Amino acid sequence: LAALLALLAAARALSTCRTLDLEAARLKRIEAVRGQILSKLRLPEPPPEPGPAGPLPEDVRALYNSTRELLLQRERLRPPED
């Protein structure tokens, strides 16, 4: 039994197989997909992250508010559903 265990340990030491790092494989796959997407979009690199949005122009704000008021009026006028 001792000789068999020694032989098994020696065989394991000669093995050239490396353990599979799943996290490294996952990160490589993500990078490959990212590269494919950039290639399809014909972009050399990802676009920069957008900064914080500035204040809305007054006409856009007025349009939003009027649309919101119109939707609230329609909701009030709609008959209740059973």
PDB file of C-alpha atoms in Angstrom:
ATOM      1  CA  LEU A   1       0.000   0.000   0.000  1.00  0.00           C
ATOM      2  CA  ALA A   2       2.876   2.362   0.853  1.00  0.00           C
ATOM      3  CA  ALA A   3       4.566   1.611  -2.473  1.00  0.00           C
ATOM      4  CA  LEU A   4       1.303   2.333  -4.304  1.00  0.00           C
ATOM      5  CA  LEU A   5       0.900   5.679  -2.515  1.00  0.00           C
ATOM      6  CA  ALA A   6       4.507   6.605  -3.299  1.00  0.00           C
ATOM      7  CA  LEU A   7       3.956   5.690  -6.945  1.00  0.00           C
ATOM      8  CA  LEU A   8       0.758   7.772  -7.043  1.00  0.00           C
ATOM      9  CA  ALA A   9       2.560  10.781  -5.525  1.00  0.00           C
ATOM     10  CA  ALA A  10       5.381  10.442  -8.060  1.00  0.00           C
ATOM     11  CA  ALA A  11       2.907  10.210 -10.943  1.00  0.00           C
ATOM     12  CA  ARG A  12       1.124  13.317  -9.713  1.00  0.00           C
ATOM     13  CA  ALA A  13       4.426  15.208  -9.525  1.00  0.00           C
ATOM     14  CA  LEU A  14       5.153  14.389 -13.181  1.00  0.00           C
ATOM     15  CA  SER A  15       1.778  15.616 -14.370  1.00  0.00           C
ATOM     16  CA  THR A  16       1.980  18.595 -16.733  1.00  0.00           C
ATOM     17  CA  CYS A  17      -1.688  19.516 -16.425  1.00  0.00           C
ATOM     18  CA  ARG A  18      -2.395  22.790 -14.698  1.00  0.00           C
ATOM     19  CA  THR A  19      -5.477  23.393 -12.628  1.00  0.00           C
ATOM     20  CA  LEU A  20      -8.195  25.347 -14.371  1.00  0.00           C
ATOM     21  CA  ASP A  21      -8.736  28.827 -12.958  1.00  0.00           C
ATOM     22  CA  LEU A  22     -12.432  29.437 -13.659  1.00  0.00           C
ATOM     23  CA  GLU A  23     -12.283  33.120 -12.746  1.00  0.00           C
ATOM     24  CA  ALA A  24      -9.422  33.758 -15.179  1.00  0.00           C
ATOM     25  CA  ALA A  25     -11.279  31.868 -17.913  1.00  0.00           C
ATOM     26  CA  ARG A  26     -14.426  33.912 -17.243  1.00  0.00           C
ATOM     27  CA  LEU A  27     -12.502  37.195 -17.429  1.00  0.00           C
ATOM     28  CA  LYS A  28     -10.851  36.135 -20.704  1.00  0.00           C
ATOM     29  CA  ARG A  29     -14.252  35.284 -22.169  1.00  0.00           C
ATOM     30  CA  ILE A  30     -15.665  38.662 -21.115  1.00  0.00           C
ATOM     31  CA  GLU A  31     -12.736  40.446 -22.754  1.00  0.00           C
ATOM     32  CA  ALA A  32     -13.212  38.395 -25.938  1.00  0.00           C
ATOM     33  CA  VAL A  33     -16.913  39.293 -26.124  1.00  0.00           C
ATOM     34  CA  ARG A  34     -16.109  42.951 -25.443  1.00  0.00           C
ATOM     35  CA  GLY A  35     -13.598  42.877 -28.291  1.00  0.00           C
ATOM     36  CA  GLN A  36     -16.153  41.300 -30.636  1.00  0.00           C
ATOM     37  CA  ILE A  37     -18.737  43.973 -29.792  1.00  0.00           C
ATOM     38  CA  LEU A  38     -16.228  46.764 -30.394  1.00  0.00           C
ATOM     39  CA  SER A  39     -15.228  45.125 -33.672  1.00  0.00           C
ATOM     40  CA  LYS A  40     -18.855  44.924 -34.843  1.00  0.00           C
ATOM     41  CA  LEU A  41     -19.350  48.595 -33.953  1.00  0.00           C
ATOM     42  CA  ARG A  42     -16.064  49.426 -35.691  1.00  0.00           C
ATOM     43  CA  LEU A  43     -14.743  51.175 -32.591  1.00  0.00           C
ATOM     44  CA  PRO A  44     -11.061  50.988 -31.639  1.00  0.00           C
ATOM     45  CA  GLU A  45     -11.876  51.347 -27.920  1.00  0.00           C
ATOM     46  CA  PRO A  46     -14.934  51.721 -25.696  1.00  0.00           C
ATOM     47  CA  PRO A  47     -16.523  55.176 -25.701  1.00  0.00           C
ATOM     48  CA  PRO A  48     -15.809  57.346 -22.646  1.00  0.00           C
ATOM     49  CA  GLU A  49     -18.236  57.220 -19.753  1.00  0.00           C
ATOM     50  CA  PRO A  50     -20.768  60.055 -19.879  1.00  0.00           C
ATOM     51  CA  GLY A  51     -20.352  62.716 -17.249  1.00  0.00           C
ATOM     52  CA  PRO A  52     -23.091  64.100 -15.071  1.00  0.00           C
ATOM     53  CA  ALA A  53     -25.990  65.558 -17.026  1.00  0.00           C
ATOM     54  CA  GLY A  54     -26.363  69.308 -17.022  1.00  0.00           C
ATOM     55  CA  PRO A  55     -29.564  71.153 -16.273  1.00  0.00           C
ATOM     56  CA  LEU A  56     -32.431  70.592 -18.711  1.00  0.00           C
ATOM     57  CA  PRO A  57     -33.381  73.419 -21.050  1.00  0.00           C
ATOM     58  CA  GLU A  58     -36.569  75.199 -20.033  1.00  0.00           C
ATOM     59  CA  ASP A  59     -38.516  74.119 -23.143  1.00  0.00           C
ATOM     60  CA  VAL A  60     -37.752  70.438 -22.466  1.00  0.00           C
ATOM     61  CA  ARG A  61     -38.805  70.836 -18.836  1.00  0.00           C
ATOM     62  CA  ALA A  62     -42.053  72.568 -19.885  1.00  0.00           C
ATOM     63  CA  LEU A  63     -42.836  69.813 -22.399  1.00  0.00           C
ATOM     64  CA  TYR A  64     -42.259  67.140 -19.748  1.00  0.00           C
ATOM     65  CA  ASN A  65     -44.466  68.918 -17.210  1.00  0.00           C
ATOM     66  CA  SER A  66     -47.297  69.480 -19.704  1.00  0.00           C
ATOM     67  CA  THR A  67     -47.195  65.830 -20.791  1.00  0.00           C
ATOM     68  CA  ARG A  68     -47.265  64.725 -17.166  1.00  0.00           C
ATOM     69  CA  GLU A  69     -50.255  66.969 -16.413  1.00  0.00           C
ATOM     70  CA  LEU A  70     -52.093  65.652 -19.475  1.00  0.00           C
ATOM     71  CA  LEU A  71     -51.549  62.047 -18.358  1.00  0.00           C
ATOM     72  CA  LEU A  72     -52.810  62.864 -14.856  1.00  0.00           C
ATOM     73  CA  GLN A  73     -55.955  64.476 -16.327  1.00  0.00           C
ATOM     74  CA  ARG A  74     -56.616  61.413 -18.495  1.00  0.00           C
ATOM     75  CA  GLU A  75     -56.180  59.176 -15.472  1.00  0.00           C
ATOM     76  CA  ARG A  76     -58.730  61.216 -13.486  1.00  0.00           C
ATOM     77  CA  LEU A  77     -61.264  61.188 -16.361  1.00  0.00           C
ATOM     78  CA  ARG A  78     -60.982  57.454 -17.014  1.00  0.00           C
ATOM     79  CA  PRO A  79     -63.887  55.448 -15.576  1.00  0.00           C
ATOM     80  CA  PRO A  80     -62.870  53.009 -12.834  1.00  0.00           C
ATOM     81  CA  GLU A  81     -62.375  49.420 -13.917  1.00  0.00           C
ATOM     82  CA  ASP A  82     -63.854  46.491 -12.029  1.00  0.00           C
TER      83      ASP A  82
END
